[in-house]
Coordinates of C-alpha atoms in Angstrom, one line a residue:
L1 CA 0.0 0.0 0.0
G2 CA 2.9 2.3 -0.6
L3 CA 1.5 2.7 -4.0
L4 CA -0.8 5.6 -4.9
Y5 CA -4.0 4.4 -6.5
Q6 CA -3.0 5.3 -10.0
E7 CA 0.1 3.0 -9.6
Y8 CA -1.9 0.3 -7.9
R9 CA -4.6 0.2 -10.5
D10 CA -2.0 0.3 -13.5
K11 CA 0.0 -2.6 -12.0
S12 CA -3.1 -4.6 -11.5
T13 CA -4.4 -4.3 -15.0
R14 CA -1.1 -5.0 -16.5
E15 CA -1.1 -8.2 -14.4
E16 CA -4.5 -9.0 -15.5
I17 CA -3.3 -8.7 -19.1
E18 CA -0.4 -10.9 -18.7
T19 CA -2.5 -13.6 -16.9
R20 CA -4.9 -13.7 -19.9
R21 CA -2.0 -14.0 -22.3
L22 CA -0.8 -17.0 -20.3
Q23 CA -4.3 -18.6 -20.3
D24 CA -4.8 -18.0 -24.1
S25 CA -1.5 -19.7 -24.8
Q26 CA -2.7 -22.9 -23.2
T27 CA -3.9 -25.4 -25.7
D28 CA -4.3 -28.5 -23.5
T29 CA -7.3 -29.3 -21.3
E30 CA -5.5 -28.3 -18.1
E31 CA -5.6 -24.5 -18.1
T32 CA -3.1 -22.4 -16.1
S33 CA -6.1 -21.0 -14.2
P34 CA -9.1 -23.3 -14.8
S35 CA -11.5 -21.0 -13.1
G36 CA -10.6 -18.2 -15.5
E37 CA -9.9 -15.9 -12.6
T38 CA -8.6 -12.5 -13.0
P39 CA -5.5 -11.8 -10.9
S40 CA -5.6 -10.1 -7.7
E41 CA -5.3 -6.4 -8.1
A42 CA -2.8 -6.5 -5.2
E43 CA -0.8 -9.5 -6.6
P44 CA 2.9 -8.8 -6.2
S45 CA 5.3 -9.0 -9.1
S46 CA 7.9 -10.8 -6.9
T47 CA 7.9 -12.8 -3.7
T48 CA 10.2 -10.3 -2.2
E49 CA 7.5 -7.7 -2.1
N50 CA 5.5 -9.9 0.5
K51 CA 7.7 -9.0 3.4
A52 CA 6.0 -6.4 5.7
P53 CA 5.7 -5.4 9.2
P54 CA 2.6 -7.1 11.1
Q55 CA 0.2 -4.3 10.9
I56 CA -3.3 -4.9 9.5
N57 CA -4.9 -1.4 9.9
L58 CA -4.7 -0.2 6.3
L59 CA -6.1 3.2 6.9
R60 CA -3.6 4.3 9.7
N61 CA -0.6 2.3 8.5
S62 CA -0.4 3.5 4.9
N63 CA 3.1 2.1 4.6
S64 CA 2.0 -1.5 5.0
R65 CA 3.3 -3.6 2.2
F66 CA 0.9 -6.6 2.4
N67 CA -0.2 -7.6 -1.1
L68 CA -2.1 -10.8 -0.6
W69 CA -4.4 -11.9 2.2
Q70 CA -2.6 -15.1 2.4
D71 CA 0.6 -13.3 3.3
L72 CA -0.8 -11.7 6.3
P73 CA 1.1 -13.2 9.3
E74 CA -2.1 -13.7 11.2
V75 CA -3.3 -15.8 8.3
Q76 CA -0.2 -17.7 7.9
S77 CA 0.3 -18.5 11.6
S78 CA -3.4 -19.6 12.0
G79 CA -3.2 -22.8 9.8
V80 CA -6.3 -21.9 7.8
L81 CA -4.4 -22.1 4.6
S82 CA -4.1 -25.8 4.9
I83 CA -7.9 -26.2 5.8
L84 CA -9.5 -23.9 3.3
Q85 CA -10.2 -25.1 -0.2
P86 CA -8.2 -23.4 -3.2
D87 CA -11.5 -21.8 -4.4
E88 CA -12.1 -20.2 -1.0
I89 CA -8.5 -18.8 -0.7
K90 CA -9.2 -17.1 -4.2
L91 CA -12.4 -15.6 -2.9
Q92 CA -10.6 -14.3 0.1
E93 CA -8.0 -12.8 -2.1
A94 CA -10.7 -11.2 -4.2
M95 CA -12.5 -9.7 -1.1
F96 CA -9.2 -8.6 0.6
E97 CA -8.2 -6.9 -2.8
L98 CA -11.3 -4.7 -2.7
V99 CA -10.2 -3.6 0.9
T100 CA -6.5 -2.8 0.0
S101 CA -7.4 -1.1 -3.3
E102 CA -9.8 1.2 -1.2
A103 CA -6.9 1.9 1.1
S104 CA -4.7 3.0 -1.9
Y105 CA -7.5 5.0 -3.2
Y106 CA -8.0 6.8 -0.1
K107 CA -4.3 7.7 0.2
S108 CA -4.5 9.3 -3.3
L109 CA -7.6 11.2 -2.5
N110 CA -6.0 12.4 0.7
L111 CA -3.0 13.7 -1.4
L112 CA -5.2 15.4 -3.7
V113 CA -6.8 17.3 -0.8
S114 CA -3.7 18.0 1.4
H115 CA -1.1 18.7 -1.3
F116 CA -3.1 20.4 -4.0
M117 CA -6.4 21.6 -2.7
E118 CA -5.2 23.1 0.6
N119 CA -2.1 24.4 -0.7
E120 CA -1.8 28.0 0.5
R121 CA -0.3 29.5 -2.7
L122 CA -3.0 27.8 -4.8
K123 CA -5.7 29.0 -2.6
K124 CA -4.6 32.6 -3.1
I125 CA -4.5 32.3 -6.8
L126 CA -7.9 30.7 -7.3
H127 CA -11.1 32.4 -6.9
Q128 CA -13.6 30.6 -4.6
S129 CA -15.9 29.7 -7.6
E130 CA -12.9 28.5 -9.6
A131 CA -11.8 26.2 -6.6
H132 CA -15.2 24.9 -6.3
I133 CA -15.4 23.9 -10.1
L134 CA -12.0 22.4 -10.0
F135 CA -12.3 20.3 -6.9
S136 CA -16.1 20.0 -6.6
N137 CA -17.3 17.9 -3.6
V138 CA -14.0 16.0 -3.3
L139 CA -14.1 16.4 0.5
D140 CA -17.4 14.6 0.6
V141 CA -16.0 11.9 -1.6
M142 CA -13.0 11.4 0.8
A143 CA -15.3 11.3 3.7
V144 CA -17.4 8.6 2.1
S145 CA -14.2 6.6 1.1
E146 CA -12.9 7.0 4.8
R147 CA -16.2 5.7 6.2
F148 CA -16.4 2.9 3.7
L149 CA -12.7 1.8 4.5
L150 CA -13.2 1.8 8.2
D151 CA -16.2 -0.5 7.9
L152 CA -14.2 -2.8 5.6
E153 CA -11.2 -2.8 7.9
Q154 CA -13.5 -3.6 10.8
R155 CA -14.9 -6.6 8.9
V156 CA -11.3 -7.8 8.1
E157 CA -10.3 -7.5 11.7
E158 CA -13.4 -9.5 13.0
N159 CA -12.0 -12.8 11.7
I160 CA -8.9 -13.6 9.6
V161 CA -11.2 -15.6 7.3
I162 CA -13.3 -12.7 5.8
S163 CA -17.1 -13.6 5.9
D164 CA -18.2 -11.1 3.1
V165 CA -17.4 -7.6 2.0
C166 CA -20.3 -7.2 -0.5
D167 CA -22.9 -6.5 2.1
I168 CA -20.8 -3.5 3.2
V169 CA -20.4 -2.4 -0.4
Y170 CA -24.2 -2.6 -0.9
Q171 CA -25.0 -0.6 2.2
H172 CA -22.5 2.2 1.4
T173 CA -23.6 2.3 -2.4
V174 CA -27.3 2.7 -1.4
N175 CA -26.7 5.3 1.3
H176 CA -23.5 7.2 0.5
F177 CA -22.1 6.7 -3.1
S178 CA -24.4 9.4 -4.4
V179 CA -21.5 11.8 -3.9
Y180 CA -19.8 10.2 -6.8
I181 CA -22.6 11.1 -9.2
T182 CA -22.3 14.8 -8.1
Y183 CA -18.6 14.7 -8.5
V184 CA -18.5 12.9 -11.8
S185 CA -21.4 15.0 -13.3
N186 CA -19.1 18.1 -12.8
Q187 CA -16.4 16.5 -15.0
T188 CA -17.2 18.6 -18.2
Y189 CA -17.0 21.9 -16.2
Q190 CA -13.9 20.7 -14.2
E191 CA -11.9 19.8 -17.4
R192 CA -12.9 23.0 -19.2
A193 CA -12.0 25.2 -16.0
Y194 CA -8.5 23.4 -15.7
K195 CA -7.7 24.0 -19.4
Q196 CA -8.8 27.5 -19.0
L197 CA -6.8 28.3 -15.8
L198 CA -3.6 26.8 -17.3
Q199 CA -4.2 29.1 -20.3
D200 CA -5.1 32.4 -18.5
K201 CA -3.1 32.1 -15.2
P202 CA 0.6 31.7 -15.5
A203 CA 0.8 31.6 -11.6
F204 CA -1.6 28.7 -11.4
R205 CA 0.3 26.9 -14.1
E206 CA 3.6 27.5 -12.2
V207 CA 2.2 26.3 -8.9
I208 CA 0.7 23.2 -10.3
S209 CA 3.9 22.1 -12.1
H210 CA 5.8 22.7 -8.9
L211 CA 3.4 20.6 -6.9
E212 CA 3.4 17.8 -9.4
L213 CA 7.3 17.5 -9.1
D214 CA 6.9 16.7 -5.3
P215 CA 8.3 13.2 -4.7
K216 CA 4.9 12.5 -3.0
C217 CA 3.3 12.5 -6.4
K218 CA 5.6 10.0 -7.9
G219 CA 5.6 11.7 -11.3
L220 CA 1.8 11.6 -11.6
S221 CA -0.1 14.6 -12.9
F222 CA -2.7 16.8 -11.2
S223 CA -5.3 15.7 -13.6
S224 CA -4.6 12.1 -12.9
F225 CA -5.7 12.8 -9.2
L226 CA -8.8 14.9 -10.3
I227 CA -10.2 11.8 -12.3
L228 CA -9.7 9.4 -9.4
P229 CA -13.5 9.2 -8.1
F230 CA -14.8 8.2 -11.6
Q231 CA -12.0 5.6 -12.0
R232 CA -12.7 4.3 -8.6
I233 CA -16.5 3.9 -8.8
T234 CA -16.0 2.0 -12.2
R235 CA -13.3 -0.2 -10.8
L236 CA -15.2 -1.1 -7.7
K237 CA -17.9 -2.5 -9.8
L238 CA -15.3 -4.7 -11.6
L239 CA -13.8 -5.9 -8.2
V240 CA -17.4 -6.9 -7.2
Q241 CA -17.7 -8.8 -10.4
N242 CA -14.5 -10.6 -9.6
I243 CA -15.9 -11.6 -6.2
L244 CA -19.2 -12.7 -7.9
K245 CA -17.1 -15.0 -10.2
K246 CA -15.6 -16.8 -7.2
V247 CA -18.6 -17.3 -4.7
E248 CA -20.4 -20.4 -4.7
E249 CA -23.7 -20.4 -6.8
K250 CA -27.0 -20.0 -5.2
S251 CA -25.4 -19.0 -1.9
D252 CA -26.1 -16.0 0.4
R253 CA -22.8 -14.6 -0.7
E254 CA -23.8 -14.6 -4.4
S255 CA -27.0 -13.0 -3.6
T256 CA -25.3 -10.1 -1.7
A257 CA -22.7 -9.8 -4.4
L258 CA -25.4 -9.6 -7.1
D259 CA -27.3 -6.9 -5.0
A260 CA -24.1 -4.9 -4.5
H261 CA -23.3 -5.1 -8.3
K262 CA -26.6 -4.0 -9.3
E263 CA -26.4 -0.9 -7.1
L264 CA -23.0 0.0 -8.2
E265 CA -24.1 -0.3 -11.8
T266 CA -26.9 2.1 -11.1
V267 CA -24.3 4.6 -9.7
V268 CA -22.0 4.1 -12.6
K269 CA -24.8 4.5 -15.2
A270 CA -25.8 7.8 -13.4
C271 CA -22.2 9.0 -13.5
N272 CA -22.0 8.4 -17.3
E273 CA -25.3 10.0 -17.9
G274 CA -24.2 13.1 -15.8
V275 CA -21.2 13.5 -18.0
R276 CA -23.0 12.7 -21.2
K277 CA -25.9 15.1 -20.4
M278 CA -23.9 18.3 -20.3
S279 CA -21.8 17.6 -23.2
R280 CA -24.9 16.5 -25.3
T281 CA -27.0 19.6 -24.4
E282 CA -24.3 22.0 -25.7
Q283 CA -23.7 20.0 -28.7
M284 CA -27.4 19.9 -29.8
I285 CA -27.6 23.7 -29.4
S286 CA -24.5 24.1 -31.5
I287 CA -25.9 21.9 -34.3
Q288 CA -29.3 23.6 -34.1
K289 CA -27.8 26.9 -34.8
K290 CA -26.0 25.6 -38.0
L291 CA -29.1 24.0 -39.7
E292 CA -31.2 25.8 -42.1
F293 CA -34.2 23.9 -43.4
K294 CA -35.3 23.7 -47.1
I295 CA -37.9 21.3 -46.0
K296 CA -40.5 21.6 -43.2
S297 CA -38.5 22.5 -40.0
V298 CA -37.9 19.7 -37.5
P299 CA -37.1 20.6 -33.9
I300 CA -33.7 19.3 -33.2
I301 CA -33.2 20.0 -29.5
S302 CA -34.8 17.5 -27.1
H303 CA -33.9 16.2 -23.6
S304 CA -34.0 12.7 -25.1
R305 CA -32.0 13.2 -28.3
W306 CA -28.2 13.1 -28.9
L307 CA -25.8 13.0 -31.6
L308 CA -24.5 9.5 -32.8
K309 CA -22.6 10.3 -35.8
Q310 CA -22.1 13.2 -38.2
G311 CA -19.9 13.5 -41.3
E312 CA -19.5 14.0 -45.1
L313 CA -20.6 11.3 -47.6
Q314 CA -20.8 11.5 -51.4
Q315 CA -24.2 11.0 -53.1
M316 CA -24.6 9.4 -56.4
N317 CA -26.6 11.6 -58.9
G318 CA -29.1 10.1 -61.2
P319 CA -31.1 6.7 -61.3
K320 CA -29.5 3.5 -60.1
T321 CA -28.9 2.4 -63.7
S322 CA -26.2 5.2 -63.9
R323 CA -23.9 3.3 -61.6
T324 CA -22.4 1.5 -64.5
L325 CA -20.8 4.8 -65.5
R326 CA -17.3 5.2 -64.0
T327 CA -16.8 8.9 -63.4
K328 CA -16.4 10.8 -60.1
K329 CA -18.6 13.4 -61.4
L330 CA -21.6 11.2 -60.6
F331 CA -21.0 12.0 -56.9
R332 CA -21.8 15.1 -55.0
E333 CA -21.0 15.8 -51.3
I334 CA -23.8 15.7 -48.7
Y335 CA -23.4 15.9 -44.8
L336 CA -25.4 13.7 -42.5
F337 CA -26.3 14.4 -38.8
L338 CA -27.5 11.0 -37.3
F339 CA -29.2 11.1 -33.9
N340 CA -30.3 8.5 -31.7
D341 CA -33.8 8.8 -33.1
L342 CA -33.6 10.9 -36.3
L343 CA -31.4 11.3 -39.5
V344 CA -31.1 14.7 -41.0
I345 CA -29.6 14.9 -44.6
C346 CA -27.9 18.2 -45.6
R347 CA -25.7 20.1 -47.9
Q348 CA -23.0 22.4 -46.6
I349 CA -23.5 26.0 -47.5
P350 CA -21.2 29.1 -46.9
G351 CA -20.8 30.4 -43.4
D352 CA -20.3 26.9 -41.7
K353 CA -24.1 26.2 -42.2
Y354 CA -25.9 23.2 -43.4
Q355 CA -29.1 23.2 -45.5
V356 CA -31.4 20.4 -44.7
F357 CA -33.2 18.7 -47.5
D358 CA -34.5 15.5 -46.1
S359 CA -34.9 13.6 -42.8
A360 CA -36.3 10.4 -41.5
P361 CA -36.8 8.7 -38.1
R362 CA -33.8 6.5 -37.3
G363 CA -36.2 3.4 -37.0
L364 CA -37.2 3.8 -40.6
L365 CA -33.8 3.5 -42.1
R366 CA -32.4 0.5 -44.0
V367 CA -28.9 0.0 -45.5
E368 CA -27.6 -2.4 -48.0
E369 CA -24.0 -3.0 -49.2
L370 CA -23.4 -3.2 -53.0
E371 CA -21.9 -6.5 -54.1
D372 CA -20.7 -5.7 -57.5
Q373 CA -18.3 -2.9 -56.5
G374 CA -15.7 -1.7 -59.1
Q375 CA -12.8 0.6 -58.0
S376 CA -14.9 3.8 -58.4
L377 CA -17.8 2.2 -56.6
A378 CA -15.8 0.9 -53.6
N379 CA -17.2 1.6 -50.2
V380 CA -20.7 2.4 -51.7
F381 CA -23.9 1.5 -49.9
I382 CA -27.6 2.2 -50.4
L383 CA -29.6 4.1 -47.7
R384 CA -33.3 3.7 -47.9
L385 CA -35.7 6.0 -46.0
L386 CA -38.9 4.2 -45.6
E387 CA -40.6 7.3 -44.8
N388 CA -38.8 10.6 -45.4
A389 CA -39.8 14.3 -44.8
D390 CA -42.2 14.0 -47.8
D391 CA -43.9 11.0 -46.3
R392 CA -42.6 8.8 -49.1
E393 CA -40.0 6.1 -49.5
A394 CA -36.6 7.5 -50.7
S395 CA -33.2 5.9 -51.7
Y396 CA -29.7 7.4 -51.5
M397 CA -26.6 5.7 -53.0
L398 CA -23.8 7.0 -50.9
K399 CA -19.9 6.6 -51.0
A400 CA -17.7 6.6 -48.0
S401 CA -14.0 7.5 -47.9
S402 CA -12.9 4.0 -46.6
Q403 CA -14.2 0.7 -45.9
S404 CA -14.3 1.3 -42.1
E405 CA -16.1 4.5 -42.5
M406 CA -18.7 2.7 -44.7
K407 CA -19.3 0.1 -42.0
R408 CA -19.4 2.6 -39.3
W409 CA -22.2 4.5 -41.1
M410 CA -24.1 1.3 -41.9
I411 CA -24.0 0.2 -38.3
S412 CA -25.0 3.5 -37.0
L413 CA -27.7 3.9 -39.5
A414 CA -29.3 0.5 -39.0
P415 CA -28.0 -1.0 -35.5
N416 CA -30.0 -4.2 -35.7
R417 CA -28.4 -5.2 -39.0
R418 CA -26.4 -8.5 -38.8
T419 CA -22.6 -7.9 -38.5
K420 CA -19.8 -10.0 -39.6
F421 CA -19.6 -12.3 -36.6
V422 CA -22.9 -12.0 -34.8
S423 CA -26.5 -12.0 -35.8
F424 CA -28.3 -9.6 -33.5
T425 CA -31.4 -11.9 -33.6
S426 CA -29.5 -15.1 -32.7
R427 CA -26.2 -14.6 -30.8
L428 CA -23.4 -17.0 -31.7
V429 CA -22.1 -19.1 -28.8
D430 CA -18.5 -18.5 -29.7
C431 CA -17.7 -15.0 -30.7
P432 CA -14.3 -13.7 -31.5
Q433 CA -13.0 -11.8 -28.6
I434 CA -10.2 -9.3 -27.9
Q435 CA -8.6 -7.8 -24.7
C436 CA -7.4 -4.3 -24.4
V437 CA -3.6 -3.8 -24.1
H438 CA -3.4 -0.1 -24.8
P439 CA -5.9 2.5 -23.5
Y440 CA -8.0 4.4 -26.1
V441 CA -10.0 7.6 -25.7
A442 CA -13.0 7.7 -28.1
Q443 CA -12.7 10.5 -30.8
Q444 CA -16.1 10.2 -32.4
P445 CA -19.6 9.5 -30.8
D446 CA -19.6 6.1 -32.4
E447 CA -16.3 5.1 -30.9
L448 CA -15.7 3.3 -27.6
S449 CA -13.1 4.4 -24.9
L450 CA -11.2 1.4 -23.7
E451 CA -9.3 0.7 -20.5
L452 CA -6.5 -1.6 -20.1
A453 CA -7.6 -5.3 -19.7
D454 CA -11.2 -4.6 -21.0
V455 CA -12.5 -7.8 -22.7
L456 CA -14.8 -7.3 -25.8
N457 CA -16.7 -9.4 -28.1
I458 CA -15.7 -8.6 -31.7
L459 CA -18.9 -7.9 -33.7
D460 CA -17.4 -6.8 -36.9
K461 CA -14.0 -5.6 -38.2
T462 CA -12.6 -3.9 -41.3
D463 CA -9.7 -4.6 -43.4
D464 CA -8.2 -1.0 -42.7
G465 CA -7.8 -1.7 -39.0
W466 CA -11.0 -1.0 -37.0
I467 CA -13.1 -3.2 -34.9
F468 CA -16.7 -2.9 -33.8
G469 CA -16.9 -4.4 -30.3
E470 CA -19.1 -5.0 -27.3
R471 CA -17.4 -4.8 -23.9
L472 CA -18.5 -7.7 -21.8
H473 CA -18.7 -6.2 -18.4
D474 CA -21.2 -3.3 -19.3
Q475 CA -22.3 -4.2 -22.9
E476 CA -21.3 -0.8 -24.2
R477 CA -20.5 -0.9 -27.9
G478 CA -18.5 1.0 -30.5
W479 CA -15.4 1.2 -32.7
F480 CA -11.9 1.3 -31.8
P481 CA -8.5 0.7 -33.7
S482 CA -7.6 -2.9 -33.8
S483 CA -3.9 -2.1 -32.6
M484 CA -5.3 -1.4 -29.2
G485 CA -6.1 -5.0 -28.4
E486 CA -5.0 -8.6 -28.7
E487 CA -7.4 -11.2 -29.9
I488 CA -8.2 -14.1 -27.5
L489 CA -7.7 -17.3 -29.4
N490 CA -8.3 -20.0 -26.9
P491 CA -12.1 -21.1 -27.4
K492 CA -12.1 -22.3 -23.7
I493 CA -11.1 -18.9 -22.4
R494 CA -13.7 -17.0 -24.6
A495 CA -16.3 -19.5 -23.3
Q496 CA -15.3 -18.7 -19.7
N497 CA -15.5 -15.1 -20.3
L498 CA -19.1 -15.2 -21.7
K499 CA -20.1 -17.6 -18.8
E500 CA -18.8 -15.2 -16.2
C501 CA -20.5 -12.2 -18.1
F502 CA -24.0 -14.1 -17.9
R503 CA -23.6 -15.0 -14.3
V504 CA -22.9 -11.3 -13.4
H505 CA -26.1 -10.2 -15.2
K506 CA -28.2 -13.2 -14.2
T507 CA -30.5 -10.9 -12.1
D508 CA -31.7 -9.0 -15.1
D509 CA -33.0 -11.7 -17.7
S510 CA -33.9 -8.8 -20.0
Q511 CA -30.6 -7.4 -20.0
R512 CA -29.2 -10.9 -20.8
R513 CA -31.7 -11.3 -23.7
K514 CA -30.5 -7.9 -25.0
L515 CA -26.8 -8.7 -24.6
G516 CA -26.6 -9.0 -28.4
S517 CA -28.9 -6.4 -29.6
R518 CA -28.0 -3.2 -27.8
N519 CA -26.6 -0.2 -29.5
R520 CA -25.6 2.1 -26.6
Q521 CA -23.6 5.0 -27.6

C-alpha cells in the first residue's frame, strides 16, 4: 500500500493482461487458471514484495506492504491455509483486494486534498468559484471513502477468514455513493476550467507544475488525481464482479454480491449520464444553430435526443442504372447528422451552415451494401428511408471515404443489422474476443473508449484496422482501432469469459436477452 491508487490500478491491469495472455497460450485441457480468474489487483510482481511489518490497519498504516491476504502473518500462523479449499482462498484474495485497493484510493484522495486543494499558494491564486469547479465535492467523496474503508477494515479484523464484504459495499452504495454522481457529473466543467486556468493564469500553471514535481506525487499529474473518483467507482464494480465469479452459486454471498453489483451499476450509469448530459446539451444547441431547413422544419433540441454520428459522404446523382458509369462527377457531397432517433440529410453551405433537404426517423432506415463494386464504386452503400420528410420512400446511393467509414455508417444507421460475426437476433455461442492492451479515448460519438484489460466481443472488423466491439462487463458498444488489443484465441477462455458475463447479469434476464442487440452510444 505504498502505492498511490494510479500506480496500484495500472499494476493490477497489467498483471491481468499478462495472466490472460498466459491462459490464452494454453492449448491442452488443463488451463493455467481453470476458473478463468482475473489476477488479484494487489498481487505482487515478486515474492520479495510480500515481506512487511505485521500491521493490519490499512487506513492508519499507509506504509504497510501486504499485497495478498494469504501473506498476512495472522493468516499464515493460523493454519487456515491448510484447511481452506483453493477456491475459498481465491475468494478471500478477491475480497481482500477490494479492501486494500480502497486503502490505496483513499491515500491518493488524501494527497489530492492535502497537497493540492489545501495548498496556500494555490488558494490565493484561485477564486472561490474556480476552486469549487476544480475540486467540486471531493471532501465529501473522501469522507465517504474513509467511512467505507473503516467498515471494511472492521470486517477484516473480525476474523482472519473474511465472511463477506459485498454487504458493506451494498450498504454504502445505497446510502452514501451518490456523492460520486455529483463529482463525476461536474467533470465537463472541471476539465474546461482546468484548461482555462492553465491558459489564463501563469501563476496557477507554475504552482501546479511545482506541486506535481514533489516526490509525494511519484511523477503523476494533477489531472490524474482529479479523475480518481470516476475511475474508482467504475473499478469497484469490476472488483465486485471478480468476487461474484468466485462465490459459490445459489449462496447467500452470491445473492449479496449480485445486489451490490446491481446498485454499483446504477451509480456508474448515473455518473455516465451526468457527464453525457452536459456535453450533449451543448452539442445539440450548437448543431441547431448551424441548420437551415429547405424542407419543413424539424425541432432538433430534445432532452431525449443526442448525436450518434456526423460527417460527409458522397451521394450518387441520377437513377441507379447510372452506376455503370465510371466517373467521379456522378457524386456530390452531402452531410449527415445522425441522432439516436432521427437522421438529417444536408448540404453544406457558406458560413459553416448546413441546408437540410431530407430527414427520417432512425427506426425507418435500412442499409444495403453493394456487391458488384468496382474501383470507383468501392465503399458504396444504399440508404433507404422508408418514410422521409415528404412521407414517401426514398433511396440514396452513398460513397464513404474508406471501408471502415462505410461500415461505421451502416451500423450506426441500422444498428440491428447483422454484422460479420454476430446476428443480433441469434447470438453465436462462440464469438471472437479481444482484450485491450493499450488504453484508447474515443474521438467520435460512435467510438468506444477502452481501459486496459477490458475484454470485448468482436462484432465486426474492417480491412483497414477498425473493430466494432461490445465490452463484456457493461455491454457498451463502439468502434476502436484493432491495434489497441490482442485477440483471445483460446475458445475455452472465450467461453469462460461469456459464462462469467452471463452470471454477473443473471438477476436481469431482460439485460441478458438484450446482450446481443444493444446499441448504446
